[in-house]
Short mmCIF file of C-alpha atoms and ligand atoms in Angstrom, two decimals:
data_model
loop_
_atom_site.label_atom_id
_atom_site.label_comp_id
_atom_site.label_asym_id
_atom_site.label_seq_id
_atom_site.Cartn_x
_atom_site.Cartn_y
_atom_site.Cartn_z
CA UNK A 1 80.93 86.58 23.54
CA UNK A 2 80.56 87.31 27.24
CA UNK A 3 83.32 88.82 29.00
CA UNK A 4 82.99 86.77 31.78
CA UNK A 5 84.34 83.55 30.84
CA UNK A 6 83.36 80.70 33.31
CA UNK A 7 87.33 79.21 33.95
CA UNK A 8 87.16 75.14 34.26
CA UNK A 9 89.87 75.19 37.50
CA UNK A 10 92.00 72.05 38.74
CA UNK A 11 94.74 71.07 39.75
CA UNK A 12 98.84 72.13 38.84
CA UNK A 13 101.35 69.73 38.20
CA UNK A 14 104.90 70.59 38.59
CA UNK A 15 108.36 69.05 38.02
CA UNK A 16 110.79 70.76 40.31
CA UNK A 17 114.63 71.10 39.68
CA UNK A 18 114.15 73.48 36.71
CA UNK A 19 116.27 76.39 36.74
CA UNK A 20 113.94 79.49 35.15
CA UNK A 21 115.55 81.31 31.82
CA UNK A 22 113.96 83.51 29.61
CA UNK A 23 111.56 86.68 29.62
CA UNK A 24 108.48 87.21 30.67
CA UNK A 25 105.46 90.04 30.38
CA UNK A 26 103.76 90.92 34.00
CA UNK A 27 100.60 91.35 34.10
CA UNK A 28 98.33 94.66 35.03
CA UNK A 29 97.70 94.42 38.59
CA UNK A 30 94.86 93.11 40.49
CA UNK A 31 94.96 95.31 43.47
CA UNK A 32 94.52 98.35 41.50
CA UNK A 33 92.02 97.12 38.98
CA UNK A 34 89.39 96.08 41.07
CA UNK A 35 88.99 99.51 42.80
CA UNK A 36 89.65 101.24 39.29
CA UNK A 37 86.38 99.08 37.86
CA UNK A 38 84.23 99.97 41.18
CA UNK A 39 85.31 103.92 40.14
CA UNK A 40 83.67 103.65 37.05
CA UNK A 41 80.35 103.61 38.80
CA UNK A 42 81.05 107.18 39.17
CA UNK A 43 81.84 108.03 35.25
CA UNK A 44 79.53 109.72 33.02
CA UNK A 45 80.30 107.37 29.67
CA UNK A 46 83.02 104.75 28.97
CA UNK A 47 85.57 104.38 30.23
CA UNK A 48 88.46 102.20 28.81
CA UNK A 49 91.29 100.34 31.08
CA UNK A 50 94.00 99.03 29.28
CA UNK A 51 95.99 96.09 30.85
CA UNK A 52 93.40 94.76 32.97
CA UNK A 53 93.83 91.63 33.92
CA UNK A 54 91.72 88.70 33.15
CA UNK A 55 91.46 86.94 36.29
CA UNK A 56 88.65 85.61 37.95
CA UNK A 57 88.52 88.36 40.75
CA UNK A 58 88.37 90.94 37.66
CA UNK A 59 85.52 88.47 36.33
CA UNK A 60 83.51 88.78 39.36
CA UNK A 61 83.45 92.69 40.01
CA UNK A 62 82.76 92.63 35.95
CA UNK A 63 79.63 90.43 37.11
CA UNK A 64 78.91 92.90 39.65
CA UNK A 65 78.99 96.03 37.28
CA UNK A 66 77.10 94.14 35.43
CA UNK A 67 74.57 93.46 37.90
CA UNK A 68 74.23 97.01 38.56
CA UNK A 69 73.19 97.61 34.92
CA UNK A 70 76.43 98.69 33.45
CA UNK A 71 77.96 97.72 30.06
CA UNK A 72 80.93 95.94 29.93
CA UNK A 73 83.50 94.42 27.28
CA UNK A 74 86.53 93.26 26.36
CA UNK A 75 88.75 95.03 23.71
CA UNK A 76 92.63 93.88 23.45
CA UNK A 77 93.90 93.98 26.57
CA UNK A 78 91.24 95.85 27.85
CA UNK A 79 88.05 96.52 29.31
CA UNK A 80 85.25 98.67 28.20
CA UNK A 81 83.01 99.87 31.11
CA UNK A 82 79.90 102.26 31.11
CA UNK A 83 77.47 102.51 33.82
CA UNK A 84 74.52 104.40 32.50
CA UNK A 85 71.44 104.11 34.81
CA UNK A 86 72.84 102.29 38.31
CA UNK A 87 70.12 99.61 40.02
CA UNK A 88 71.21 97.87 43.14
CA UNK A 89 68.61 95.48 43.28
CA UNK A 90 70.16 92.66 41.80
CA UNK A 91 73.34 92.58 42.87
CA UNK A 92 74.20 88.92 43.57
CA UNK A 93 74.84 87.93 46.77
CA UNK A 94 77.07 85.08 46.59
CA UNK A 95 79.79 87.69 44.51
CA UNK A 96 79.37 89.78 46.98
CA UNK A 97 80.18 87.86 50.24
CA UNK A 98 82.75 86.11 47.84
CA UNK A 99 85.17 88.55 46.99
CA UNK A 100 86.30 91.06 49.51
CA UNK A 101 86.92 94.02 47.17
CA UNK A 102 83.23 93.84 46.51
CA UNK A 103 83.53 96.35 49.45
CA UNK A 104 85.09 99.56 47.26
CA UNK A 105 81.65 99.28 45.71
CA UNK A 106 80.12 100.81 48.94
CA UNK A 107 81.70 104.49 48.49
CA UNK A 108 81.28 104.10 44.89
CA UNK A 109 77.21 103.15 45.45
CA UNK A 110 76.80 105.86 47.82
CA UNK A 111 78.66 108.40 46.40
CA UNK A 112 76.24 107.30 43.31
CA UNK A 113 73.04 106.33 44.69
CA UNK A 114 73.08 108.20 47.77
CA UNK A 115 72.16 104.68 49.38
CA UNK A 116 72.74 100.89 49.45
CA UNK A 117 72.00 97.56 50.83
CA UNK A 118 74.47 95.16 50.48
CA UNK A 119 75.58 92.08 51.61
CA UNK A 120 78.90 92.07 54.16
CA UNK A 121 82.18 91.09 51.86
CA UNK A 122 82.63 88.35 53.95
CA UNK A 123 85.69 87.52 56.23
CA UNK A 124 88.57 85.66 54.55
CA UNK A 125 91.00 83.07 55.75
CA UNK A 126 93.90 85.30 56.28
CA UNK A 127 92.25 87.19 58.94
CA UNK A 128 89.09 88.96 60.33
CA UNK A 129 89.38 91.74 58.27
CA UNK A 130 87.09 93.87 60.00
CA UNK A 131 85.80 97.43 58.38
CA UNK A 132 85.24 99.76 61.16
CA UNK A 133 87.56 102.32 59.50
CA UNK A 134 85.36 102.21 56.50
CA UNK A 135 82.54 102.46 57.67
CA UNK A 136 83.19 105.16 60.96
CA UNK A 137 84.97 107.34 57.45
CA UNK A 138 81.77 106.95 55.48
CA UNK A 139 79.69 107.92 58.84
CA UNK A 140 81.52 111.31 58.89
CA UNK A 141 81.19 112.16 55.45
CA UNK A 142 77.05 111.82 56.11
CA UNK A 143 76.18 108.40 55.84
CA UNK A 144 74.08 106.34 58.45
CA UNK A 145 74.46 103.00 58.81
CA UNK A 146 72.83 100.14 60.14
CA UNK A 147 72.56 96.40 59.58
CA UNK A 148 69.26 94.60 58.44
CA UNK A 149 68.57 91.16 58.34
CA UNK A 150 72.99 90.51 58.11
CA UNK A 151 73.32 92.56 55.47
CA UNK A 152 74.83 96.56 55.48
CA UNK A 153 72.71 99.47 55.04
CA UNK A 154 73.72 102.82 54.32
CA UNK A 155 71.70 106.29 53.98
CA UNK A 156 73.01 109.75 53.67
CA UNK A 157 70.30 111.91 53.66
CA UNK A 158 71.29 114.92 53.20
CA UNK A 159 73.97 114.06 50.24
CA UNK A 160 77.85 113.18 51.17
CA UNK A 161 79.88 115.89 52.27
CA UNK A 162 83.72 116.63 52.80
CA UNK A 163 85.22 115.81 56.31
CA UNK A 164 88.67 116.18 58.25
CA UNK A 165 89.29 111.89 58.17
CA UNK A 166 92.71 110.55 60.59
CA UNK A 167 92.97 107.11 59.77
CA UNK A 168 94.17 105.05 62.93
CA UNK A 169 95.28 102.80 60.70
CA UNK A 170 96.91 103.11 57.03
CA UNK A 171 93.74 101.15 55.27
CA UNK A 172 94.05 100.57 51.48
CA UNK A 173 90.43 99.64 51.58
CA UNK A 174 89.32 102.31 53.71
CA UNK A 175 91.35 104.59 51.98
CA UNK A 176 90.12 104.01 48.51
CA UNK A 177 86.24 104.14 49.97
CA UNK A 178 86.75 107.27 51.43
CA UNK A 179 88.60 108.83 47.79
CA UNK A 180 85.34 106.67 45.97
CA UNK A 181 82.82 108.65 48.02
CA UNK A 182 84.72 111.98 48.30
CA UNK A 183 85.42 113.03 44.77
CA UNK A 184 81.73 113.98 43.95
CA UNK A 185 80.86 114.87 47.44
CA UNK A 186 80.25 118.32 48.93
CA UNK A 187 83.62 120.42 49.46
CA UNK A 188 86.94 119.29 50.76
CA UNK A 189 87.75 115.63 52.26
CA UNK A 190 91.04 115.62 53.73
CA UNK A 191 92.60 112.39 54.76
CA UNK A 192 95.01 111.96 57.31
CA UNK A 193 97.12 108.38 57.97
CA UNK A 194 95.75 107.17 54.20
CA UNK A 195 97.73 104.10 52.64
CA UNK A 196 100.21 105.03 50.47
CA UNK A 197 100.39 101.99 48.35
CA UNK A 198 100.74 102.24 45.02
CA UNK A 199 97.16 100.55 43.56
CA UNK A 200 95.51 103.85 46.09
CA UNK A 201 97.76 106.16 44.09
CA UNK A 202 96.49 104.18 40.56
CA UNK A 203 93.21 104.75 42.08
CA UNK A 204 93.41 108.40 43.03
CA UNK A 205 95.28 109.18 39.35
CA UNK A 206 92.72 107.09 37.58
CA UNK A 207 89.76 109.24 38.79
CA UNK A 208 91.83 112.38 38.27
CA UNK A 209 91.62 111.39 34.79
CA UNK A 210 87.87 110.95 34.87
CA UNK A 211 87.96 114.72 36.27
CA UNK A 212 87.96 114.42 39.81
CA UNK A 213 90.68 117.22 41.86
CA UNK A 214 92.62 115.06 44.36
CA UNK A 215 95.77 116.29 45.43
CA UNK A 216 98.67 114.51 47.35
CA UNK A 217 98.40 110.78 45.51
CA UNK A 218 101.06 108.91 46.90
CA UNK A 219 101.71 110.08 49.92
CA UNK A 220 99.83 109.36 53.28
CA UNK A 221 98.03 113.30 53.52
CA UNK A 222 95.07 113.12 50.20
CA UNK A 223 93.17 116.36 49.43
CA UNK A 224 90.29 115.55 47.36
CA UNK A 225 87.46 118.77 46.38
CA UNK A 226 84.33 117.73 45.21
CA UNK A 227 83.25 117.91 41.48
CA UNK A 228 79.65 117.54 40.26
CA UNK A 229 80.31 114.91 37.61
CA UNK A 230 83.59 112.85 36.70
CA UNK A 231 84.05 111.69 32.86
CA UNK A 232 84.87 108.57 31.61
CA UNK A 233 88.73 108.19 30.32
CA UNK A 234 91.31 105.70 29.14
CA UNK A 235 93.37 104.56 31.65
CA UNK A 236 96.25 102.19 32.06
CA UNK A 237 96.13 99.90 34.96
CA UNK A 238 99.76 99.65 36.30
CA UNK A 239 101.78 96.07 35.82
CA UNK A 240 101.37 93.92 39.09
CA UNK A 241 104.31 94.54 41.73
CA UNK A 242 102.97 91.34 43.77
CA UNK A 243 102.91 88.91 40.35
CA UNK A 244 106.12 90.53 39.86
CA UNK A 245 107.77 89.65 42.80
CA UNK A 246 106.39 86.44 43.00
CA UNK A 247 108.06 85.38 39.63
CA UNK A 248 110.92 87.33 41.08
CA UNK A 249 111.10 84.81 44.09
CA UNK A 250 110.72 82.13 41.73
CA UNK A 251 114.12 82.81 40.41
CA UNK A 252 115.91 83.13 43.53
CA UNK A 253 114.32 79.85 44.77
CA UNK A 254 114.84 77.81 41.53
CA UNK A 255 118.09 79.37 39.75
CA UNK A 256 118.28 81.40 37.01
CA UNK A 257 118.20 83.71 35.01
CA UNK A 258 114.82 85.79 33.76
CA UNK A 259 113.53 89.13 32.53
CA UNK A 260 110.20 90.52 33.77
CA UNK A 261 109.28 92.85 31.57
CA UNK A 262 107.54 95.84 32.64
CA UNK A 263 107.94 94.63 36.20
CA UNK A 264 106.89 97.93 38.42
CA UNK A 265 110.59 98.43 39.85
CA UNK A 266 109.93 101.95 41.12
CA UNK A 267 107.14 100.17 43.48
CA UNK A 268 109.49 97.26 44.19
CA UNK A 269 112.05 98.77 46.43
CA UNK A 270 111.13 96.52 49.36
CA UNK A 271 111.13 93.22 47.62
CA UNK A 272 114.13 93.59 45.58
CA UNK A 273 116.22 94.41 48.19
CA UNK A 274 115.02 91.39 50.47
CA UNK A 275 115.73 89.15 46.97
CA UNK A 276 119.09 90.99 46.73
CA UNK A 277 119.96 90.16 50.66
CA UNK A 278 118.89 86.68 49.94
CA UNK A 279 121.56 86.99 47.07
CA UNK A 280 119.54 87.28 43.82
CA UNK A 281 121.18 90.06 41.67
CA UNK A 282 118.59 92.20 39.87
CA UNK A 283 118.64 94.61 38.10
CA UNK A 284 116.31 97.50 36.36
CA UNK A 285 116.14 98.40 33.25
CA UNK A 286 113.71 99.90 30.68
CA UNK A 287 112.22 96.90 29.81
CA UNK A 288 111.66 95.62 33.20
CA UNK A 289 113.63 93.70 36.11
CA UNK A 290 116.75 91.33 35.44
CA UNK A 291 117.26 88.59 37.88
CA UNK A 292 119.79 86.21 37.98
CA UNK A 293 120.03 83.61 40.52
CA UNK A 294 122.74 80.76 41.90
CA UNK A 295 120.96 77.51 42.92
CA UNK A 296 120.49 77.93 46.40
CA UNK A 297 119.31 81.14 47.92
CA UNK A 298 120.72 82.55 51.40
CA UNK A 299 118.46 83.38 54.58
CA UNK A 300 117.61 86.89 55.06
CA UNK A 301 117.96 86.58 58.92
CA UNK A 302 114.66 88.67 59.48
CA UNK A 303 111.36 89.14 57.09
CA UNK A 304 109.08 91.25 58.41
CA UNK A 305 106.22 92.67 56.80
CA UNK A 306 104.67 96.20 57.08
CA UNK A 307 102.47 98.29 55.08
CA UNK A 308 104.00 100.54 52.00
CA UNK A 309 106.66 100.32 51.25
CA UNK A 310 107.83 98.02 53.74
CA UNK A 311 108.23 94.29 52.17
CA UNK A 312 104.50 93.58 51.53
CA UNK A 313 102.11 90.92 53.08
CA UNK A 314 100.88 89.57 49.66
CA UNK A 315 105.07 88.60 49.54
CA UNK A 316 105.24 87.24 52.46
CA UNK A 317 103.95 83.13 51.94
CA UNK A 318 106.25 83.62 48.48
CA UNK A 319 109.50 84.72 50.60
CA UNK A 320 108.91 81.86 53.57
CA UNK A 321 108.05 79.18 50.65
CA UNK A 322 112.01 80.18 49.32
CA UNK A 323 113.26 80.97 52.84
CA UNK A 324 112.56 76.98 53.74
CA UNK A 325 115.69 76.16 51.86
CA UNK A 326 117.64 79.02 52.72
CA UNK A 327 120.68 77.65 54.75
CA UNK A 328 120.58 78.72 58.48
CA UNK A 329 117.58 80.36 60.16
CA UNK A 330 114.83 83.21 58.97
CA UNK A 331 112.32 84.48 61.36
CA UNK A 332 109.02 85.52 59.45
CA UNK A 333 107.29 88.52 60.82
CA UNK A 334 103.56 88.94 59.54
CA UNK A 335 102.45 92.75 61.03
CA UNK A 336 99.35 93.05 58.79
CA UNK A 337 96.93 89.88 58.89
CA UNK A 338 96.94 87.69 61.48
CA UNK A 339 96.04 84.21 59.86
CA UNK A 340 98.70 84.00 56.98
CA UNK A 341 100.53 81.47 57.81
CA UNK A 342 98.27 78.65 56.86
CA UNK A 343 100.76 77.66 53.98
CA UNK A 344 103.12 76.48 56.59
CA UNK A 345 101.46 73.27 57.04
CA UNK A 346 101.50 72.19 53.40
CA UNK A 347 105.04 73.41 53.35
CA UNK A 348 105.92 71.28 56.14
CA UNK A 349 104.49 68.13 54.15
CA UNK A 350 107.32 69.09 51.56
CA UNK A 351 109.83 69.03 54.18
CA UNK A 352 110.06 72.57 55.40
CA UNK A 353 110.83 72.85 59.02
CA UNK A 354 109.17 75.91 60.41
CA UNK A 355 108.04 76.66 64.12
CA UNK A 356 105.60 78.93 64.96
CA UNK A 357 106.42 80.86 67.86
CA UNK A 358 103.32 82.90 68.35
CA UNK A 359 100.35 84.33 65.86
CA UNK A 360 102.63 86.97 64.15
CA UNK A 361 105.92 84.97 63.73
CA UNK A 362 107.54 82.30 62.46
CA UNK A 363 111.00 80.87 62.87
CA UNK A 364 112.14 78.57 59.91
CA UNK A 365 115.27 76.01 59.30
CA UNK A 366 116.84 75.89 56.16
CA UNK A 367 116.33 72.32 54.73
CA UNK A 368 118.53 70.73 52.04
CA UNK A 369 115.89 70.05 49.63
CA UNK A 370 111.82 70.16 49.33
CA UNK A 371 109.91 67.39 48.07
CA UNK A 372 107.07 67.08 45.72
CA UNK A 373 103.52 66.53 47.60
CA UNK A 374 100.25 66.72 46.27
CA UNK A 375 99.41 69.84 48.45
CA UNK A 376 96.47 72.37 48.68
CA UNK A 377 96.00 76.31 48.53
CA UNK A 378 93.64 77.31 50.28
CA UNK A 379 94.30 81.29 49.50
CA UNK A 380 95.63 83.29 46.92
CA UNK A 381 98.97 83.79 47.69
CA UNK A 382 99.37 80.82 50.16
CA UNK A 383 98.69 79.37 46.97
CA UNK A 384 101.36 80.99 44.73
CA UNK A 385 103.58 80.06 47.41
CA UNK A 386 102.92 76.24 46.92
CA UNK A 387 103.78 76.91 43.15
CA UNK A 388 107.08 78.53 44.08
CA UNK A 389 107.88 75.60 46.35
CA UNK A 390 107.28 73.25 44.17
CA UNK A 391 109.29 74.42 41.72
CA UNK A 392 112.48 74.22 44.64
CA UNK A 393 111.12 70.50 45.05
CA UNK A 394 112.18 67.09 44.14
CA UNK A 395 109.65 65.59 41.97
CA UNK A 396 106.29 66.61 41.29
CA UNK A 397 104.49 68.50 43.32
CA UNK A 398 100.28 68.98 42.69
CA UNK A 399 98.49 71.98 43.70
CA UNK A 400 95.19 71.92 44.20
CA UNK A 401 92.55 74.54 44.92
CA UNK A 402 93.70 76.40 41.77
CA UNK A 403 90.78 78.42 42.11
CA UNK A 404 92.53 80.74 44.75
CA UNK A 405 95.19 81.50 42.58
CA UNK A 406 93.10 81.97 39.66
CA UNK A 407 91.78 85.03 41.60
CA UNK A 408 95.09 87.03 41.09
CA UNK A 409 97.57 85.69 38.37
CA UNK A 410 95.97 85.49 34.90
CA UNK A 411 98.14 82.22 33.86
CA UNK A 412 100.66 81.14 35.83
CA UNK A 413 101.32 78.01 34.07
CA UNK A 414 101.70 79.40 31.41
CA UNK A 415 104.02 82.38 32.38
CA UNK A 416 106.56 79.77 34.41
CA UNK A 417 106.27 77.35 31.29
CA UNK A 418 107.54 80.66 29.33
CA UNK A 419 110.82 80.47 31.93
CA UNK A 420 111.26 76.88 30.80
CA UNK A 421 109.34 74.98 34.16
CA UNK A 422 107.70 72.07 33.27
CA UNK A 423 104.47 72.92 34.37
CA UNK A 424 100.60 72.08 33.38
CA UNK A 425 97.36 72.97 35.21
CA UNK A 426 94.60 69.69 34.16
C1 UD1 B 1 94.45 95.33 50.58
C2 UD1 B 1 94.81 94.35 49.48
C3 UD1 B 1 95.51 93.15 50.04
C4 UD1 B 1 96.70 93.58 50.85
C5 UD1 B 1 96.30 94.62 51.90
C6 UD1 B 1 97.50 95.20 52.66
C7 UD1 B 1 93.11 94.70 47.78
C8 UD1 B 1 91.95 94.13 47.05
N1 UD1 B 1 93.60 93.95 48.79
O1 UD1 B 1 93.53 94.66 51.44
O2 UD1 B 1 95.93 92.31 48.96
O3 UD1 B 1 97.25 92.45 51.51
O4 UD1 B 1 95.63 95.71 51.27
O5 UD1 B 1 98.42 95.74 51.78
O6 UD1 B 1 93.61 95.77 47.47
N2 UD1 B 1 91.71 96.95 59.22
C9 UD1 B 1 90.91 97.27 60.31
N3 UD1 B 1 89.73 97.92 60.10
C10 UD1 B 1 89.31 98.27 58.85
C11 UD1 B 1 90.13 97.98 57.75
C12 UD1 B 1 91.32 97.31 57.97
O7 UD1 B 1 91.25 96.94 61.45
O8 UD1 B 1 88.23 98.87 58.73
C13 UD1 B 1 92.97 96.22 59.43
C14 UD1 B 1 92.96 94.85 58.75
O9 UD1 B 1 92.36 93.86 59.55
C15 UD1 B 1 94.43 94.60 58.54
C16 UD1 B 1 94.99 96.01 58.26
O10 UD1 B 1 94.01 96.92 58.77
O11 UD1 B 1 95.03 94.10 59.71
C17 UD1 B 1 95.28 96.30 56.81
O12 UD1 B 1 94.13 96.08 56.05
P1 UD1 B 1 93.81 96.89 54.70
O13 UD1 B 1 94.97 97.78 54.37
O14 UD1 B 1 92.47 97.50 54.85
O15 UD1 B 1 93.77 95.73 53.62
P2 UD1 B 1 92.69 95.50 52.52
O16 UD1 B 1 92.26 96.79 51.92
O17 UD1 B 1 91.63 94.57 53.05
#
């Protein structure tokens, strides 16, 4: 069977009203896979990652691996993943500019191959996403670069070697390049500003399994000494704090009552207290995160987002989509990416009144009720954010451009229809 199923994607249907009960498993986190997957490039034999989620994003870097030569399959809950001999000449172009973690692959590549040619990832409707900081981070660990014929082409020469690296800017991207190309360089890389999100602390304790010596995962100062050769290993891809959350703001939204089990609490901080202002009561357990929910939730006066572990921009279409019926006012403050409020127009369709004031903030008035539109997502979360809403709606509300949310929550029909919403994708 090939592990890259091709997913027939459509539309959502969903009959609001529901008040969610019951429990619920989260799945292993996208975030953290996909730069976990571009490590193995790096591993001498297989490596195995347990809880890795099957969604299409995970698909396509599986394609890429692929691409590259490597061996890849499914076991349980797993993936299998060995990357004997490493060609870049077929790496397919359309994955590439498709999916913008396709750029973790360039430390990974070089750190490998000592050079690559590869397409750019690609902007992305949330915002330019430029990748200066990558690439000025690779440029002082050795590497030239230059661009031919639109595509990205890096040499180092003489080999990678360590460098003194002061982010300007927390990047998880550039921050997981720099670990993917540092681990088997030459000395000491010591990185100063890195993201401390958790999926770059997966990363750096992932490849410490495979052998590699990083020090400091976690916090915004990494250490990482050069080995010759990293191992494979088993590894356990940490439970999703954003698919979490999302089901968490589900709750609030909708009423209820739920369980997500193994829900990443310790990682959470930020979004359960925002739930918990906007009156959810959770609480954390050992199997996971309680939430219980009255009908309507309250606003939280202020959501702003920032980077770890301030309430988190993958949160942030979720928390307006619930804030629309929050009684009184909410002012949305994006800090990260500057095109994510995009959602706000199908969300208006549905009844929601929100202003926006300027490119980084929104102001929103609680309405009574949503109502069910046939509405379209046309990213990720934006699109998880429909999902939520129409859950809080009158009616039915369709989704489509499922393929966006496909790229980040294994089944969320199915997961919802597990917390009793009456809910089918066709
Ligand atoms: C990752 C996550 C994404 C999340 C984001 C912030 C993955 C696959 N994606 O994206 O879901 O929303 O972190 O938590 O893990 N920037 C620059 N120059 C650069 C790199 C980034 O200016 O070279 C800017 C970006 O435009 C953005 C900010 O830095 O404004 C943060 O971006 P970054 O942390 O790099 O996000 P990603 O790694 O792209």
């Amino acid at each position: 069977m090939s592990p890259i199923p091709e997913k027939a994607t459509g539309e959502i249907h969903i009959r609001g009203g529901v008040r969610l009960q019951g429990k619920v498993k989260v799945q292993g986190s996208k975030n953290a896979a996909l730069p976990i997957l571009a490590a193995t490039i790096l591993a001498e034999g297989e490596s195995y990652l347990k809880d890795c989620p099957k969604i299409s994003d995970v698909y396509r870097m599986l394609r890429l691996l692929q691409s590259l030569g490597g061996q890849v399959r499914w076991e349980g809950d797993g993936v299998c993943v060995s990357t004997g001999s490493i060609t870049t000449q077929d790496m397919p172009a359309d994955v590439i500019t498709g999916m913008r973690s396709s750029l973790c692959l360039l430390g990974a590549l070089l750190a490998r191959c000592g050079s690559i040619v590869m397409e750019y990832p690609g902007g992305c409707v949330i915002g330019q996403r430029p990748i200066d900081l990558h690439l000025g981070a690779l440029e002082q660990m050795g590497v030239h670069f230059h661009e031919e014929e639109g595509r990205i082409c890096g040499e180092a020469p003489e080999g990678i070697h360590g460098a003194e690296i002061h982010l300007a800017l927390p990047s998880v991207g550039a921050t997981e390049n720099i670990l993917l190309a540092a681990v088997t360089a030459r000395g000491v890389t010591r990185i100063e500003g890195a993201a401390r999100e958790p999926e770059v602390e997966a990363l750096c304790r992932s490849l410490n399994a495979c052998g590699a010596r990083i020090e400091g995962a976690g916090s915004s100062c990494l250490e990482i000494r050069g080995v010759k050769r990293l191992h494979g290993a088993v590894y356990r891809i940490p439970a999703d704090r954003i698919v979490a959350g999302t089901y968490l703001f589900a709750a609030l939204g909708a009423g209820g009552c739920v369980l997500l089990e193994q829900a990443p609490c310790g990682h959470m901080q930020g979004v359960i207290r925002m739930a918990e202002r906007m009156g959810a009561l959770c609480q954390v357990t050992e199997e996971g995160l309680y939430v219980q929910s009255a009908a309507k939730p309250a606003s939280a006066g202020v959501i702003r987002t920032g980077v770890y572990p301030g309430f988190p921009t993958d949160m942030q279409s979720v928390a307006l989509a619930v804030s629309t019926i929050a009684p009184g006012e909410t002012r949305i403050e994006e800090h990260i990416f500057e095109n994510r409020f995009r959602v706000t127009e199908p969300l208006r369709r549905m009844g929601a009144d929100i202003r926006q004031l300027d490119s980084h903030c929104l102001y929103v008035k609680g309405t009574d009720r949503l109502h069910g539109q046939r509405v379209e997502a046309c990213e990720l979360r934006g699109g998880a954010a429909l999902v939520v809403a129409g859950l809080m709606a009158e009616g039915e509300t369709v989704v489509t451009g499922c393929e966006y949310i496909e790229r980040g929550y294994e089944n969320i029909c199915k997961d919802l229809r597990e917390l009793g919403v009456r809910i089918h994708s066709v």
